[in-house]
Amino acid sequence: MTQVLSKLSTDTTSVRIQGVPEHVAIIMDGNRRFARKECISTEEGHLRGAKNLFKITESAVAFGVKVLTVYAFSTENWLRSDPEIQSLFHIFEHTLQEMLPILLENNIKLSTIGDLAPFPMSLKTLLYEVKHATKDSSGLELVLAVNYGGRDDITSAVKSIVKDVISGKLIETDISEELIGQNLYTARWKDPDLLIRTSGEWRVSNFLLWQISYTEIYIAKTLWPDFTVENFREAIEAYGMRNKRLGG
């Protein structure tokens, strides 16, 4: 896998793109439809989607993206069948194990947003180990949104602020958009410049609801496992050609 990624890095760096977004967010949608299309199991569809993240992450490095945030497991995913959820956990752990040497080789830092508490201990431990192993990496930051939901993010921020008001640390006039932003899971990063959704669906599915207020949105008809480096380049090029106006 590392050899494949190295080749992709060489190919993509030969393409110079103007106006590359600093922070790209992706809703990786379409694994199950891909499985039906290819007449394979749902688990294999999710596995293909996980492997595709390797390629897209590598190309993000080559294109000059600084932060890549991907919707890996939503709060709504708990509504799926227990066998599918357990399969997702297994794929998640397998992918993290395969990805660690690639992250280290490419100077990529792994971070997460979302509530990890309900996850299996083995998965939480592995996430901690990979994040710790890559904490000093200074290149691309790959942010996995896991057990994440935009409404939950905002609700958690409000609860935190209310707690500080009750304790006397804050008063009502202290509450502002900036303060809310500082209490979101994503407080460490600037809001996404570009949001890509694959599979052709025109909705944001409870992803980064506060943070994408002024984000440019690109809808790709391609299912996530079929989403290529070339598709990614096209999305970035489309972003570069847009006239971006905050609130305009």
Tab-separated table of C-alpha atoms in Angstrom:
chain	number	residue	atom	x	y	z
A	1	MET	CA	0.000	0.000	0.000
A	2	THR	CA	2.832	2.407	0.813
A	3	GLN	CA	4.334	1.906	-2.649
A	4	VAL	CA	0.973	2.726	-4.259
A	5	LEU	CA	0.640	5.871	-2.185
A	6	SER	CA	4.176	6.969	-3.024
A	7	LYS	CA	3.356	6.663	-6.721
A	8	LEU	CA	0.180	8.704	-6.268
A	9	SER	CA	2.140	11.400	-4.488
A	10	THR	CA	4.527	11.632	-7.449
A	11	ASP	CA	1.656	11.810	-9.948
A	12	THR	CA	-0.368	14.456	-8.144
A	13	THR	CA	2.503	16.798	-7.325
A	14	SER	CA	3.070	17.238	-11.045
A	15	VAL	CA	-0.276	19.072	-11.209
A	16	ARG	CA	-0.140	22.655	-9.940
A	17	ILE	CA	-3.473	23.893	-8.602
A	18	GLN	CA	-4.279	27.525	-7.917
A	19	GLY	CA	-6.116	28.530	-4.753
A	20	VAL	CA	-5.869	25.244	-2.850
A	21	PRO	CA	-8.171	25.260	0.206
A	22	GLU	CA	-6.372	25.073	3.534
A	23	HIS	CA	-9.077	22.960	5.203
A	24	VAL	CA	-11.104	20.371	3.274
A	25	ALA	CA	-13.963	18.390	4.819
A	26	ILE	CA	-15.405	15.287	3.164
A	27	ILE	CA	-18.661	13.402	3.676
A	28	MET	CA	-17.546	9.976	2.481
A	29	ASP	CA	-20.919	8.706	1.270
A	30	GLY	CA	-21.851	5.722	-0.878
A	31	ASN	CA	-20.130	2.626	0.518
A	32	ARG	CA	-23.326	0.586	0.751
A	33	ARG	CA	-24.553	1.627	-2.696
A	34	PHE	CA	-21.124	0.764	-4.066
A	35	ALA	CA	-21.467	-2.703	-2.509
A	36	ARG	CA	-24.842	-3.233	-4.167
A	37	LYS	CA	-23.503	-1.980	-7.492
A	38	GLU	CA	-20.526	-4.333	-7.364
A	39	CYS	CA	-22.566	-7.257	-5.934
A	40	ILE	CA	-20.295	-7.544	-2.901
A	41	SER	CA	-21.035	-7.586	0.830
A	42	THR	CA	-21.742	-4.391	2.758
A	43	GLU	CA	-18.618	-5.091	4.807
A	44	GLU	CA	-16.501	-5.240	1.663
A	45	GLY	CA	-18.068	-1.976	0.508
A	46	HIS	CA	-17.048	-0.278	3.742
A	47	LEU	CA	-13.567	-1.813	3.455
A	48	ARG	CA	-13.155	-0.417	-0.064
A	49	GLY	CA	-14.215	2.981	1.239
A	50	ALA	CA	-11.659	2.796	4.057
A	51	LYS	CA	-8.875	1.906	1.639
A	52	ASN	CA	-9.849	4.819	-0.589
A	53	LEU	CA	-9.186	7.186	2.296
A	54	PHE	CA	-5.509	6.195	2.046
A	55	LYS	CA	-5.294	7.521	-1.515
A	56	ILE	CA	-7.241	10.701	-0.886
A	57	THR	CA	-5.216	11.524	2.217
A	58	GLU	CA	-1.979	11.096	0.303
A	59	SER	CA	-3.217	13.295	-2.526
A	60	ALA	CA	-4.301	15.958	0.001
A	61	VAL	CA	-0.675	16.090	1.117
A	62	ALA	CA	0.509	16.398	-2.465
A	63	PHE	CA	-2.012	19.137	-3.297
A	64	GLY	CA	-0.977	21.212	-0.279
A	65	VAL	CA	-4.093	20.845	1.890
A	66	LYS	CA	-3.295	21.523	5.554
A	67	VAL	CA	-6.304	19.940	7.296
A	68	LEU	CA	-8.506	17.101	6.012
A	69	THR	CA	-11.604	16.343	8.092
A	70	VAL	CA	-13.588	13.251	7.137
A	71	TYR	CA	-16.947	11.987	8.379
A	72	ALA	CA	-16.004	8.481	9.484
A	73	PHE	CA	-18.793	7.524	11.913
A	74	SER	CA	-21.822	9.714	12.624
A	75	THR	CA	-24.053	9.742	15.692
A	76	GLU	CA	-26.787	8.437	13.359
A	77	ASN	CA	-24.712	5.368	12.438
A	78	TRP	CA	-25.790	3.790	15.730
A	79	LEU	CA	-29.205	3.259	14.089
A	80	ARG	CA	-27.712	0.636	11.755
A	81	SER	CA	-27.865	-3.070	12.548
A	82	ASP	CA	-25.554	-4.359	15.266
A	83	PRO	CA	-23.670	-6.685	12.845
A	84	GLU	CA	-22.942	-3.738	10.532
A	85	ILE	CA	-21.800	-1.557	13.452
A	86	GLN	CA	-19.475	-4.297	14.706
A	87	SER	CA	-18.156	-4.712	11.166
A	88	LEU	CA	-17.447	-0.967	10.995
A	89	PHE	CA	-15.510	-1.153	14.272
A	90	HIS	CA	-13.447	-4.069	12.927
A	91	ILE	CA	-12.678	-2.198	9.695
A	92	PHE	CA	-11.846	0.928	11.677
A	93	GLU	CA	-9.272	-0.903	13.787
A	94	HIS	CA	-7.778	-2.709	10.791
A	95	THR	CA	-7.509	0.570	8.857
A	96	LEU	CA	-5.819	2.383	11.732
A	97	GLN	CA	-3.226	-0.385	12.044
A	98	GLU	CA	-2.476	-0.257	8.319
A	99	MET	CA	-2.460	3.515	8.240
A	100	LEU	CA	-0.016	4.225	11.076
A	101	PRO	CA	3.219	3.611	9.124
A	102	ILE	CA	1.799	5.629	6.223
A	103	LEU	CA	0.941	8.535	8.502
A	104	LEU	CA	4.433	8.490	10.007
A	105	GLU	CA	6.140	8.213	6.620
A	106	ASN	CA	4.186	11.179	5.259
A	107	ASN	CA	4.447	13.393	8.385
A	108	ILE	CA	0.656	13.296	8.928
A	109	LYS	CA	-0.891	13.983	12.313
A	110	LEU	CA	-4.070	12.101	13.268
A	111	SER	CA	-6.749	13.798	15.365
A	112	THR	CA	-10.392	13.045	16.156
A	113	ILE	CA	-13.572	14.960	16.903
A	114	GLY	CA	-16.657	13.449	18.497
A	115	ASP	CA	-17.513	11.473	21.609
A	116	LEU	CA	-15.327	8.372	21.803
A	117	ALA	CA	-16.838	7.141	25.077
A	118	PRO	CA	-19.309	4.591	23.579
A	119	PHE	CA	-16.672	2.922	21.397
A	120	PRO	CA	-15.084	-0.454	22.290
A	121	MET	CA	-12.038	-0.127	24.520
A	122	SER	CA	-9.806	-1.765	21.900
A	123	LEU	CA	-10.760	0.896	19.341
A	124	LYS	CA	-10.364	3.765	21.809
A	125	THR	CA	-6.947	2.457	22.818
A	126	LEU	CA	-5.809	2.135	19.231
A	127	LEU	CA	-7.029	5.636	18.391
A	128	TYR	CA	-5.088	6.988	21.359
A	129	GLU	CA	-1.941	5.109	20.316
A	130	VAL	CA	-2.064	6.358	16.722
A	131	LYS	CA	-2.791	9.928	17.783
A	132	HIS	CA	0.072	9.798	20.288
A	133	ALA	CA	2.479	8.287	17.743
A	134	THR	CA	1.760	11.075	15.238
A	135	LYS	CA	1.386	14.007	17.656
A	136	ASP	CA	4.669	15.613	16.588
A	137	SER	CA	3.991	15.351	12.849
A	138	SER	CA	3.954	18.786	11.247
A	139	GLY	CA	2.415	18.114	7.839
A	140	LEU	CA	-1.213	17.453	6.973
A	141	GLU	CA	-3.591	16.969	9.897
A	142	LEU	CA	-6.114	14.198	9.265
A	143	VAL	CA	-9.169	14.690	11.480
A	144	LEU	CA	-11.534	11.742	11.847
A	145	ALA	CA	-15.081	12.712	12.836
A	146	VAL	CA	-16.106	9.648	14.862
A	147	ASN	CA	-19.371	9.357	16.770
A	148	TYR	CA	-19.776	12.934	15.631
A	149	GLY	CA	-22.921	14.930	14.879
A	150	GLY	CA	-23.233	18.643	14.243
A	151	ARG	CA	-26.228	19.026	16.544
A	152	ASP	CA	-24.470	17.094	19.294
A	153	ASP	CA	-21.412	19.320	18.814
A	154	ILE	CA	-23.464	22.493	19.286
A	155	THR	CA	-25.437	21.000	22.195
A	156	SER	CA	-22.215	20.040	23.987
A	157	ALA	CA	-20.845	23.558	23.464
A	158	VAL	CA	-24.010	25.127	24.895
A	159	LYS	CA	-23.899	22.818	27.924
A	160	SER	CA	-20.281	23.751	28.568
A	161	ILE	CA	-21.083	27.474	28.373
A	162	VAL	CA	-24.135	27.120	30.640
A	163	LYS	CA	-21.979	25.301	33.187
A	164	ASP	CA	-19.508	28.202	33.171
A	165	VAL	CA	-22.349	30.720	33.567
A	166	ILE	CA	-23.764	28.819	36.539
A	167	SER	CA	-20.332	28.607	38.171
A	168	GLY	CA	-19.789	32.329	37.687
A	169	LYS	CA	-16.928	32.036	35.223
A	170	LEU	CA	-19.057	33.710	32.552
A	171	ILE	CA	-21.962	36.145	32.438
A	172	GLU	CA	-24.653	36.389	29.769
A	173	THR	CA	-22.937	39.230	27.905
A	174	ASP	CA	-19.824	37.060	27.463
A	175	ILE	CA	-21.727	34.684	25.187
A	176	SER	CA	-20.882	35.289	21.530
A	177	GLU	CA	-20.387	33.421	18.269
A	178	GLU	CA	-16.680	33.366	19.013
A	179	LEU	CA	-17.259	31.820	22.450
A	180	ILE	CA	-19.532	29.138	20.999
A	181	GLY	CA	-16.886	28.345	18.387
A	182	GLN	CA	-14.272	28.012	21.107
A	183	ASN	CA	-16.384	25.331	22.787
A	184	LEU	CA	-16.953	23.176	19.691
A	185	TYR	CA	-14.973	20.002	19.017
A	186	THR	CA	-13.287	21.853	16.149
A	187	ALA	CA	-12.051	24.831	18.151
A	188	ARG	CA	-8.422	24.065	17.238
A	189	TRP	CA	-8.935	24.523	13.503
A	190	LYS	CA	-10.264	27.163	11.167
A	191	ASP	CA	-13.618	26.371	9.586
A	192	PRO	CA	-13.490	24.267	6.395
A	193	ASP	CA	-12.907	26.152	3.170
A	194	LEU	CA	-14.354	23.340	1.065
A	195	LEU	CA	-16.862	20.601	1.850
A	196	ILE	CA	-17.011	17.664	-0.567
A	197	ARG	CA	-19.891	15.225	-0.502
A	198	THR	CA	-19.700	12.111	-2.637
A	199	SER	CA	-22.562	9.978	-4.057
A	200	GLY	CA	-24.541	12.918	-5.434
A	201	GLU	CA	-26.657	13.585	-2.354
A	202	TRP	CA	-27.525	17.247	-1.747
A	203	ARG	CA	-27.524	17.367	2.054
A	204	VAL	CA	-24.962	17.862	4.807
A	205	SER	CA	-26.218	15.027	7.065
A	206	ASN	CA	-25.595	16.715	10.416
A	207	PHE	CA	-21.905	17.308	9.643
A	208	LEU	CA	-20.129	20.426	10.956
A	209	LEU	CA	-23.388	22.417	10.950
A	210	TRP	CA	-21.952	25.493	12.676
A	211	GLN	CA	-18.576	25.349	10.938
A	212	ILE	CA	-19.771	25.235	7.299
A	213	SER	CA	-21.819	28.450	7.391
A	214	TYR	CA	-19.554	30.021	4.739
A	215	THR	CA	-17.934	26.896	3.349
A	216	GLU	CA	-17.937	26.244	-0.391
A	217	ILE	CA	-19.782	22.976	-1.110
A	218	TYR	CA	-18.934	20.568	-3.925
A	219	ILE	CA	-21.220	17.636	-4.736
A	220	ALA	CA	-19.585	14.707	-6.533
A	221	LYS	CA	-21.903	12.136	-8.123
A	222	THR	CA	-19.247	9.448	-7.647
A	223	LEU	CA	-19.704	6.942	-4.825
A	224	TRP	CA	-16.957	7.230	-2.200
A	225	PRO	CA	-15.062	3.998	-3.015
A	226	ASP	CA	-14.976	5.143	-6.677
A	227	PHE	CA	-13.862	8.699	-5.788
A	228	THR	CA	-10.442	9.071	-7.378
A	229	VAL	CA	-7.504	11.411	-6.964
A	230	GLU	CA	-8.597	12.997	-10.239
A	231	ASN	CA	-12.086	13.581	-8.798
A	232	PHE	CA	-10.472	15.190	-5.765
A	233	ARG	CA	-8.347	17.424	-7.971
A	234	GLU	CA	-11.459	18.500	-9.913
A	235	ALA	CA	-13.193	19.476	-6.662
A	236	ILE	CA	-10.204	21.550	-5.561
A	237	GLU	CA	-9.939	23.211	-8.965
A	238	ALA	CA	-13.659	24.049	-8.858
A	239	TYR	CA	-13.126	25.636	-5.446
A	240	GLY	CA	-10.258	27.717	-6.803
A	241	MET	CA	-12.467	29.175	-9.538
A	242	ARG	CA	-15.291	30.272	-7.229
A	243	ASN	CA	-15.855	33.853	-6.120
A	244	LYS	CA	-16.013	33.428	-2.355
A	245	ARG	CA	-18.085	35.986	-0.465
A	246	LEU	CA	-18.744	35.696	3.259
A	247	GLY	CA	-22.470	36.233	3.616
A	248	GLY	CA	-22.677	37.809	0.163
